[in-house]
Coordinates of C-alpha atoms in Angstrom, one line a residue:
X293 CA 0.6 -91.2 -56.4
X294 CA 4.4 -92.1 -56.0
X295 CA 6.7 -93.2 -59.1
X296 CA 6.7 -96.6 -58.9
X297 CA 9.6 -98.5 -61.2
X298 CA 8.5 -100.8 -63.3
X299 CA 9.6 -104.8 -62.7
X300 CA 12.9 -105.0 -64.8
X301 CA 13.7 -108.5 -65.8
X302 CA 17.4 -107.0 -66.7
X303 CA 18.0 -106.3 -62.8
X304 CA 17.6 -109.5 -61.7
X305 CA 20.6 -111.3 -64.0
X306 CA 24.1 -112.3 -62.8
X307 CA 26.5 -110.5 -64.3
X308 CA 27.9 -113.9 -66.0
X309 CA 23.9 -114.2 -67.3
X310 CA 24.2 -110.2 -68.0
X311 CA 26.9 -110.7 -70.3
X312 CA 25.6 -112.8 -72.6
X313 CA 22.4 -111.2 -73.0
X314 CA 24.6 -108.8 -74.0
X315 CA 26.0 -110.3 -76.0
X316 CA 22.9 -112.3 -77.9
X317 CA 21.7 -108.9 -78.2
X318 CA 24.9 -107.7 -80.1
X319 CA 24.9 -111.3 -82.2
X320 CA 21.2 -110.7 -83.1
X321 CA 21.7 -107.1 -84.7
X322 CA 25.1 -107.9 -86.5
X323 CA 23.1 -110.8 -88.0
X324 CA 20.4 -108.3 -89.2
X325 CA 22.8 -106.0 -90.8
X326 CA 24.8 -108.8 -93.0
X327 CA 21.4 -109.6 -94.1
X328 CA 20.5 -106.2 -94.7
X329 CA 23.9 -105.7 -96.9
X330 CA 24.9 -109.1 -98.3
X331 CA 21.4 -108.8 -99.9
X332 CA 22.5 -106.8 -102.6
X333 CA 25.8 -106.4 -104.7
X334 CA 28.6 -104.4 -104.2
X335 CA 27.0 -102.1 -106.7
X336 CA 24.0 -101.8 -105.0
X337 CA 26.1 -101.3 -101.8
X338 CA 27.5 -98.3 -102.7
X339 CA 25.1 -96.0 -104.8
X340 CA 22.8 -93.6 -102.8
X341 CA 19.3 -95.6 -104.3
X342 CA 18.0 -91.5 -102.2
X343 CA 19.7 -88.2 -101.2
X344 CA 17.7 -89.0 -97.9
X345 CA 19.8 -91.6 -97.3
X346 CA 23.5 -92.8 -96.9
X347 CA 24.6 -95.3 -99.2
X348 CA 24.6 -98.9 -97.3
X349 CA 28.0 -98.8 -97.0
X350 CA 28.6 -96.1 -95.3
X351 CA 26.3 -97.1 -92.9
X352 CA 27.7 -100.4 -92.2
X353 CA 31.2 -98.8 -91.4
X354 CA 29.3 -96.5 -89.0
X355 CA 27.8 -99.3 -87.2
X356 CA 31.9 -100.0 -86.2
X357 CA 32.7 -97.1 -86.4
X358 CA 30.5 -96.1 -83.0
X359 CA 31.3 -99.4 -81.5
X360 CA 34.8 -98.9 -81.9
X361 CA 34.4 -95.7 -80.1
X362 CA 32.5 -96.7 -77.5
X363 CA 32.9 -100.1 -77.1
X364 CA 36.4 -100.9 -77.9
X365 CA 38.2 -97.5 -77.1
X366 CA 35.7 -96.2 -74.3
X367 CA 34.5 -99.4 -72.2
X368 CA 38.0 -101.2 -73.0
X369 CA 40.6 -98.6 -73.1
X370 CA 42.2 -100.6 -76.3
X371 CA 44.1 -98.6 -79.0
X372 CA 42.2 -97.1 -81.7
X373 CA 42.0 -99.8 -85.0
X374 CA 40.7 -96.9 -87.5
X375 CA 41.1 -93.1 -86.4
X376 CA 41.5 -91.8 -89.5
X377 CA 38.0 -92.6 -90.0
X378 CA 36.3 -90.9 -87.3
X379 CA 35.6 -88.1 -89.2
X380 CA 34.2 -89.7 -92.5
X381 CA 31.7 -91.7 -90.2
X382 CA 30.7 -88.7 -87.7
X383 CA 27.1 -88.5 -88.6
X384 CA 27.0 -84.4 -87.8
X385 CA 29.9 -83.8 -89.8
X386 CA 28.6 -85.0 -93.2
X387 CA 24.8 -84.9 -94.4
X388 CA 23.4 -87.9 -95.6
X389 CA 23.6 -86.4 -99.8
X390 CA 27.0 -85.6 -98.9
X391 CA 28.3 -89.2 -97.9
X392 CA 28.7 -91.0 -101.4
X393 CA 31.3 -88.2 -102.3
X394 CA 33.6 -89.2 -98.9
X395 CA 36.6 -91.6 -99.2
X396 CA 34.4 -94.5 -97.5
X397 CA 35.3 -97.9 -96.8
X398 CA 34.7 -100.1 -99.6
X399 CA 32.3 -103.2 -98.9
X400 CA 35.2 -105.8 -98.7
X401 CA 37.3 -103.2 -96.3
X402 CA 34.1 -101.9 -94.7
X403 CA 32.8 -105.5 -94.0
X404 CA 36.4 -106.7 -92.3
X405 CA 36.2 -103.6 -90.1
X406 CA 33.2 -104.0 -88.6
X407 CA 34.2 -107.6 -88.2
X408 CA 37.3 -107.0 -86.7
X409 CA 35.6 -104.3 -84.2
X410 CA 33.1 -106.8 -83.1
X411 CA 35.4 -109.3 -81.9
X412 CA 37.7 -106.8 -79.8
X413 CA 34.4 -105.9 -78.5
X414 CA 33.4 -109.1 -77.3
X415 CA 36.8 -109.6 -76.0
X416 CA 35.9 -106.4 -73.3
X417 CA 32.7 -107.6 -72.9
X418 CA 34.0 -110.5 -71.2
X419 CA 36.2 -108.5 -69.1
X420 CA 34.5 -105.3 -68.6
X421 CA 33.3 -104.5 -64.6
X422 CA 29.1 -104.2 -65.4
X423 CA 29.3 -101.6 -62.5
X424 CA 30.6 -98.7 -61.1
X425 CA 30.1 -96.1 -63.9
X426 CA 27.2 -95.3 -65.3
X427 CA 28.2 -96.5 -68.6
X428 CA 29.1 -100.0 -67.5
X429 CA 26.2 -99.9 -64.9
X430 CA 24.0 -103.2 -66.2
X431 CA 26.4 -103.3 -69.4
X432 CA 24.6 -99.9 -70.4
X433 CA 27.4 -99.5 -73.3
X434 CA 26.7 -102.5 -74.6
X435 CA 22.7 -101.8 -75.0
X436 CA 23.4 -98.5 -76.5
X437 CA 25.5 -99.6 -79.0
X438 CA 22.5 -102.9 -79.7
X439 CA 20.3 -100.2 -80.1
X440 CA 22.7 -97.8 -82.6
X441 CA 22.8 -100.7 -84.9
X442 CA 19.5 -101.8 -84.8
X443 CA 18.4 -98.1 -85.6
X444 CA 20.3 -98.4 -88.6
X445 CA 19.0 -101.6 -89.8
X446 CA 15.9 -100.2 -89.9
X447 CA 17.7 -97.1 -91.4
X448 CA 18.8 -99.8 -94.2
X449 CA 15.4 -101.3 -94.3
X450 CA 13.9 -97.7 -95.2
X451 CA 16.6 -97.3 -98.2
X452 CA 16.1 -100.9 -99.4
X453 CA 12.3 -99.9 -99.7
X454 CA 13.2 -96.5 -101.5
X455 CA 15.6 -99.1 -103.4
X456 CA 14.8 -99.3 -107.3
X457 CA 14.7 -103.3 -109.3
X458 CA 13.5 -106.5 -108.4
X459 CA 13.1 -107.7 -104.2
X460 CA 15.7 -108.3 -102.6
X461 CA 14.6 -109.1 -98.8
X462 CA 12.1 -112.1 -98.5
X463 CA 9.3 -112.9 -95.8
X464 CA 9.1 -116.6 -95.2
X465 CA 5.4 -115.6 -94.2
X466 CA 2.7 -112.8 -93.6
X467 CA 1.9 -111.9 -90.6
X468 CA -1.1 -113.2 -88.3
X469 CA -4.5 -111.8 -89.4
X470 CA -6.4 -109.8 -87.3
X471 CA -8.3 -111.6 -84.2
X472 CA -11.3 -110.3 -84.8
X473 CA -14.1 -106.7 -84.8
X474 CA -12.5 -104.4 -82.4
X475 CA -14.3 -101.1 -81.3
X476 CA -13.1 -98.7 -83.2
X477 CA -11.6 -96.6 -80.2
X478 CA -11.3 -96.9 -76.2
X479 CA -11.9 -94.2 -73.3
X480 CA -8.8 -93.2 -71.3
X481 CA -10.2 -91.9 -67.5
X482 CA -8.3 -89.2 -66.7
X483 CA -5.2 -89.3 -64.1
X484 CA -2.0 -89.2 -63.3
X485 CA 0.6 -91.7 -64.6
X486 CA 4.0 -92.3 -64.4
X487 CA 5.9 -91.5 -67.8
X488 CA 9.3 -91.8 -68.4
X489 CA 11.5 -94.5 -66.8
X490 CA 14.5 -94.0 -64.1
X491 CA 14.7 -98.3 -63.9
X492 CA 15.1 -99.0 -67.4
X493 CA 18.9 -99.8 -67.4
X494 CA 18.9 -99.4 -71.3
X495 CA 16.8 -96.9 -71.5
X496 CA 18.2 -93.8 -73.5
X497 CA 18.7 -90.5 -72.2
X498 CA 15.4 -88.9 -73.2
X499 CA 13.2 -91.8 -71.6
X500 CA 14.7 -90.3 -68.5
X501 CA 13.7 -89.9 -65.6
X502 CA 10.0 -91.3 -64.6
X503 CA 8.2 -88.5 -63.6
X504 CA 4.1 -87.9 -62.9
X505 CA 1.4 -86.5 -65.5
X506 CA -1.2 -85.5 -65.5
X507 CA -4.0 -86.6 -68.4
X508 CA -7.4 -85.2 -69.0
X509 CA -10.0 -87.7 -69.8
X510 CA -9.5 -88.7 -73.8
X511 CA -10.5 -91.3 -76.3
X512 CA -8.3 -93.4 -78.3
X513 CA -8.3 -95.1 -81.4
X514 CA -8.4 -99.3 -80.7
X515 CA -6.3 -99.2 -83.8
X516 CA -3.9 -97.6 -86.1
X517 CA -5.7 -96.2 -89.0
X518 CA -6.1 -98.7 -92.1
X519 CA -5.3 -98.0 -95.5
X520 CA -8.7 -98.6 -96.3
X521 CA -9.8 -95.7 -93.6
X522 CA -7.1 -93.5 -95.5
X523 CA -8.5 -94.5 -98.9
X524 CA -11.9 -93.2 -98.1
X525 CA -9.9 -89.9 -96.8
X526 CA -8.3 -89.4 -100.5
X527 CA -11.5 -90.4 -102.3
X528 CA -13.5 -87.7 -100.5
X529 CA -10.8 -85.3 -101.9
X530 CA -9.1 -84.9 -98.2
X531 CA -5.8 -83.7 -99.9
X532 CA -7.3 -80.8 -101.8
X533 CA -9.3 -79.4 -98.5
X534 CA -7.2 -76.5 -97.3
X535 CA -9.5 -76.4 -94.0
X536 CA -8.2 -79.8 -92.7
X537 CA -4.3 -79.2 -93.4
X538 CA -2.0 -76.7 -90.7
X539 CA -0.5 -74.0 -92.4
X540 CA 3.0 -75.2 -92.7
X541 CA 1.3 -78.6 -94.3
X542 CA -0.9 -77.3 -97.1
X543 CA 2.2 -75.4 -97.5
X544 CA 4.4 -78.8 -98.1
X545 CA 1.3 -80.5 -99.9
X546 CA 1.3 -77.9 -102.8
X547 CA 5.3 -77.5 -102.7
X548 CA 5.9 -81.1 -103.6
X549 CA 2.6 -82.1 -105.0
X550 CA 1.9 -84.5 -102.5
X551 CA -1.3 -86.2 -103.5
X552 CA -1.0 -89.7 -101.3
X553 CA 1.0 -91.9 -99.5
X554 CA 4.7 -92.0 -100.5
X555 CA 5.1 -95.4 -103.1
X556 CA 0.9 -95.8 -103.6
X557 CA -0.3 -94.8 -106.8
X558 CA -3.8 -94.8 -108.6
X559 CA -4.3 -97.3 -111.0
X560 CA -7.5 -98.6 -112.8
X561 CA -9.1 -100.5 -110.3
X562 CA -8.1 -99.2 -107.2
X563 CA -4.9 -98.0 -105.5
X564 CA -1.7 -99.4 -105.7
X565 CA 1.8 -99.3 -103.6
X566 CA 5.2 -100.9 -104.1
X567 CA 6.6 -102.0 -100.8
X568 CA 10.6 -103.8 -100.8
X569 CA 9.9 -104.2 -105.0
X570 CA 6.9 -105.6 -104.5
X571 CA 4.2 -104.1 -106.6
X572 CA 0.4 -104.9 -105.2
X573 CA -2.8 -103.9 -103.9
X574 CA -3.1 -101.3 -101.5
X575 CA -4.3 -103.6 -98.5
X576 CA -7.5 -102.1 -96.6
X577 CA -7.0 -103.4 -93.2
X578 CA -3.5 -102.8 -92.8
X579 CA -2.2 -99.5 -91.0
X580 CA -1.4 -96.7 -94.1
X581 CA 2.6 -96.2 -93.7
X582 CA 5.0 -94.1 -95.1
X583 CA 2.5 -91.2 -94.5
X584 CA 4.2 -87.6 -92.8
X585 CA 2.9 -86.2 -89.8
X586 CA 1.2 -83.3 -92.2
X587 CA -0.9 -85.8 -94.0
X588 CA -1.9 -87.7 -90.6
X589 CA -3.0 -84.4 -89.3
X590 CA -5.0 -83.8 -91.8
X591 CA -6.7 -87.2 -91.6
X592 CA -7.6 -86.9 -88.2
X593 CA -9.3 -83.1 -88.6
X594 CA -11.2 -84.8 -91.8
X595 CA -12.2 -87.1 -88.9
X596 CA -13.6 -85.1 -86.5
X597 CA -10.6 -86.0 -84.3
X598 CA -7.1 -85.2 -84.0
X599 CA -3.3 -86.7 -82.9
X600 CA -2.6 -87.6 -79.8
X601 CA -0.2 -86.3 -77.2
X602 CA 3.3 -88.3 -76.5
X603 CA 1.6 -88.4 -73.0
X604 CA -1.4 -90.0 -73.9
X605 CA 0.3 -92.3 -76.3
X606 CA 2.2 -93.6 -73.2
X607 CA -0.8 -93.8 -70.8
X608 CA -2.7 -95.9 -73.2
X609 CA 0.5 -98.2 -73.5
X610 CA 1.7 -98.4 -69.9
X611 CA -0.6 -97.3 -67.6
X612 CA -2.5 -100.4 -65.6
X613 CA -5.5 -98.9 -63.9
X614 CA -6.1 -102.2 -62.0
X615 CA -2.6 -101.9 -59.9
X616 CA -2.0 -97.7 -60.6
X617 CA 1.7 -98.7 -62.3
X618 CA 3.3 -98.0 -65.4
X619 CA 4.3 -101.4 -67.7
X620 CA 7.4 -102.2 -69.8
X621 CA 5.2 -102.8 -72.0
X622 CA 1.4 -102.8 -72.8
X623 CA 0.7 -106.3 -72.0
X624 CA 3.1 -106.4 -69.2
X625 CA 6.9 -106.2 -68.2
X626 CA 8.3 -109.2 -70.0
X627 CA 10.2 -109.2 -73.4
X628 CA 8.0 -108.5 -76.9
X629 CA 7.6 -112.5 -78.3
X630 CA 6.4 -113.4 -81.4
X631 CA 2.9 -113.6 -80.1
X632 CA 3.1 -109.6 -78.8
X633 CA 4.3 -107.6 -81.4
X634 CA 5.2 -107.5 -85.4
X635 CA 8.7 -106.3 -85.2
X636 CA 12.3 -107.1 -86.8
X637 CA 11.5 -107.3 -90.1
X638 CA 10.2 -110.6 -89.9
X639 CA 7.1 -109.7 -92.1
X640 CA 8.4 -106.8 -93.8
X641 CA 5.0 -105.6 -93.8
X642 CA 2.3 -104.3 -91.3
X643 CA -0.1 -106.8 -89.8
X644 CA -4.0 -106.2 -90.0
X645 CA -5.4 -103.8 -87.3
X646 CA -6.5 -106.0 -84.7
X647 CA -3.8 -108.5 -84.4
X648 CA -1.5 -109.5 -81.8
X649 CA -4.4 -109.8 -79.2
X650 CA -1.9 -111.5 -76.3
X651 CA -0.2 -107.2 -76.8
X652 CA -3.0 -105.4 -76.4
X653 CA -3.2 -103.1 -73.5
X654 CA -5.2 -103.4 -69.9
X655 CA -7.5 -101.0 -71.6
X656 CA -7.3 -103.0 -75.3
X657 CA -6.0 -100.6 -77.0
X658 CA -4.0 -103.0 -80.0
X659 CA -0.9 -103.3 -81.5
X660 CA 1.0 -100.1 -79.9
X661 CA 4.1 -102.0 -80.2
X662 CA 5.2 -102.8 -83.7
X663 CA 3.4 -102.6 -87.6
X664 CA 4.2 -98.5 -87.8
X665 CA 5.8 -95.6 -86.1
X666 CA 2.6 -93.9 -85.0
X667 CA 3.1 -89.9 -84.7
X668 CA 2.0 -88.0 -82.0
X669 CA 1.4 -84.2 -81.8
X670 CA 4.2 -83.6 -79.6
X671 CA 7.6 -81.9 -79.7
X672 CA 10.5 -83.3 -78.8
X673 CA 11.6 -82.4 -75.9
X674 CA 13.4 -83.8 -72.3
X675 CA 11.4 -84.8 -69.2
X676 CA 11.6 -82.8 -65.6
X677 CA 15.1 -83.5 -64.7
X678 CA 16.8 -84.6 -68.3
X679 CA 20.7 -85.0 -68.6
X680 CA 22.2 -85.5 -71.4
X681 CA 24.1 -89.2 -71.3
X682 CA 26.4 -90.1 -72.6
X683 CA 26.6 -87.3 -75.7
X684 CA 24.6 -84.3 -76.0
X685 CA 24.1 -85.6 -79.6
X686 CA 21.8 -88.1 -78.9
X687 CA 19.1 -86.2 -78.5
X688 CA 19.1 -83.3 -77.1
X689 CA 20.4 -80.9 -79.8
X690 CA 17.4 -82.4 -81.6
X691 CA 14.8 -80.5 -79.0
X692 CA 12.9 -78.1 -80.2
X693 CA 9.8 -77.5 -82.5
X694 CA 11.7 -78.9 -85.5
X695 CA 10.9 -82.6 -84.6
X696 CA 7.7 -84.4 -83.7
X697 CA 8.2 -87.3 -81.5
X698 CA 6.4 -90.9 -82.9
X699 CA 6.1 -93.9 -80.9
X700 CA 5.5 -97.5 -80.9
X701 CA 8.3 -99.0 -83.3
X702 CA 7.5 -100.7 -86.7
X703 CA 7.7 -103.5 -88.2
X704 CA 11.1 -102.8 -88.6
X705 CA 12.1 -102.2 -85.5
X706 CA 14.2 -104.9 -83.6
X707 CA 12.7 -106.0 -79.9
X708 CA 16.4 -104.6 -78.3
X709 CA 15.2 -101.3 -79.7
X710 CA 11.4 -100.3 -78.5
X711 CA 9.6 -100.2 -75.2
X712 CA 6.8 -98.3 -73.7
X713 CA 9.2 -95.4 -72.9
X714 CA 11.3 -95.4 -76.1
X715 CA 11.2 -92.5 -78.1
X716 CA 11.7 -91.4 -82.0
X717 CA 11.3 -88.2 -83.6
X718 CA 11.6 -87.1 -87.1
X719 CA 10.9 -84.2 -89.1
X720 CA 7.1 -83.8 -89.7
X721 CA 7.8 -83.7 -93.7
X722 CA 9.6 -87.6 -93.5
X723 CA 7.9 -90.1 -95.5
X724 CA 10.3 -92.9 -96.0
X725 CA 10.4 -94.0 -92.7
X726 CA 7.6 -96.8 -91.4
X727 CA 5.6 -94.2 -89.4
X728 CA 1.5 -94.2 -89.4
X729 CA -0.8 -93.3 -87.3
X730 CA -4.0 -93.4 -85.1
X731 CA -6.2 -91.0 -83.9
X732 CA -7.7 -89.3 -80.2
X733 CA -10.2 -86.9 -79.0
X734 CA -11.1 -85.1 -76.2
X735 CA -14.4 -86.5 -73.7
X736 CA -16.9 -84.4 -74.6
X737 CA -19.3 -83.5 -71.5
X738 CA -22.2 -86.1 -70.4
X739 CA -20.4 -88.5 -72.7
X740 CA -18.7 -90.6 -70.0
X741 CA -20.2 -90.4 -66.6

């Protein structure tokens, strides 16, 4: 089987029409972060609400910071507005605890930088050649630095949740229930399938390049796993079996007492969580969040079961076995809508497993795209044929056993910023983020003919 590039909507643009996707893309995320900072008061702005985080601040001066670097100094060649803040907002020069201590940016002075950055970007967006370097190739720059920010509004959505006092961030509505019963997992034949992308023009330097796998026959859950699945997990006393938890994750269990998902709590009743200052019912049919990869291993050996590879995420999410080609996207190559996938914060909560039926799969496996980071059992690592572009800091100091890669996006991930072939990783301990979970297993023999 040949690598066949998936259909690329992008591609097909003029550069006039290229430009201002561009820069829709760029209006969209900005819009996102104002909301993300103006909901709360200067106060609020600049305390650390968790050592895992930065205070909100400092990430908003990042977010110009790295477009004034790329954007603005890079693309355009224009004089530096702020170097004396380079350092202050290099994210490997400072951990996260660190930050509140820096000289930062106040929010008045941190708000008319990033404005200020934005429009000399727009300014070289309108005169910036969309080709002949592979950083201007498709207005590449541009869709990094989309994605950088979007990153970090979800990175602001995570601290507003860890975020102490009354809501801030409103959800006009919930989002859709599910369709309908679902079996509870699919069969996978096994195959090769083309993983990775070389087409995607925004597609990050660890996507890269499409290459073919190899999968062994496997089953997949339909779904992520509910909170109601997880529930029966804790009440059979999952987290105090040593047999289903790794090593290194009994280990982090009993060093920080962990006992559930991070914000749930047991109260007369039932279980309880507190999501964006809400506090309510733990809901059964949504996917559990906010759960580490320990405690989702564990789940999945208390279920007979187990993770699943990166690889067999993807073939489950791209692979079409009617045509042999890899998708964009699980239901096909065009742009995540409304109808496809729960993402940007517009729910600010997971939708019901089973939802989003018009994003299912070719093999209907659901909701892939969206509601929770899903981990997989996988290291982080690059494809046949990586290179590093444009920074080796993207990702590939971050290969290595350390991380585990998740996939899928959340709730809180923006549409500019997820696709079959985009990649997270985290370390397996990490709570805070939107990440969850489903479960695969191997065929076992005379099950499928």
């Amino acid at each position: 089987m040949s690598v066949t590039p998936e259909h690329n909507p992008l591609l097909e643009l003029s550069p006039q029409n290229l430009r201002a996707h561009a820069a829709e893309a760029l209006t969209r995320a900005r819009a996102r972060s104002v909301v993300l900072t103006d909901a709360v008061d200067d106060e609020d702005l600049v305390r650390q609400h968790s050592k895992l985080m930065s205070p909100l601040v400092w990430d908003l001066a990042h977010i110009g910071s790295q477009e004034e670097l790329w954007l603005v100094r890079d693309v355009g060649g224009r004089e530096p507005l702020r170097p004396d803040i380079d350092d202050l907002y290099d994210a490997f020069q400072h951990a996260r605890a660190d930050r509140p201590a820096l000289p930062l940016l106040g929010p008045a002075e941190a708000r008319a930088y990033v404005r200020e950055v934005r429009e000399k970007a727009f300014d070289v967006l309108e005169t910036a050649p969309l080709e002949g370097s592979r950083l201007t190739e498709s207005a590449f720059a541009f869709g990094m630095i989309t994605q950088h920010e979007q990153q970090h509004d979800e990175t602001m959505l995570a601290t507003h949740q860890l975020r102490k006092g009354e809501p801030v961030l409103h959800a006009p509505e919930p989002p859709p229930a599910r369709a309908g019963r679902l079996p509870a997992e699919v069969f996978v034949p096994a195959g090769r399938f083309t993983m990775g992308t070389t087409a995607e023009p925004w597609a990050l330097d660890n996507e890269r390049p499409a290459h073919e796998i190899d999968v062994p026959a496997y089953f997949l859950d339909t779904g992520a796993v509910t909170c109601g699945a997880y529930v029966e997990f804790l009440e059979s006393g999952g987290y105090d079996e040593r047999r289903f938890w790794s090593e290194p994750g009994w280990a982090y269990r009993q060093e920080h007492d962990i006992t559930a998902p991070r914000f749930w709590r047991r109260e007369p009743g039932g279980w309880w969580r507190t999501r964006f200052g809400v506090h309510e019912p733990v809901p059964v049919n949504e996917p559990v969040v906010h759960v580490s990869y320990y405690e989702a291993e564990a789940y999945a050996a208390w279920a007979g079961k187990r993770l699943p590879t990166e690889a067999e995420w993807e073939k489950a999410a791209r692979h079409d076995p009617a045509t042999g080609r890899s998708r964009r996207f699980p239901w096909g190559d065009e742009e995540p809508t409304a109808e496809h996938a729960n993402l940007g914060q517009r729910h600010l909560r997971a939708a019901e497993a089973g939802a989003y039926p018009a994003g299912a799969s070719p093999l209907g496996v659901y909701q892939l795209i969206g509601d929770v980071w899903e981990w997989t059992s996988t290291d982080l690592h690059g494809y046949p044929g990586f290179a590093a572009f444009p920074y080796r800091e993207y990702s590939e100091v971050f290969f290595g056993p350390e991380y585990k890669v998740l996939r899928g996006g959340s709730f809180g991930t923006d549409s500019a910023a997820i696709r079959g072939t985009f990649r997270n990783w985290d370390y397996p301990i990490r709570r805070q983020i939107f990440s969850g979970f489903r479960c695969a297993r191997d065929a076992r023999p005379g099950e499928v003919s």
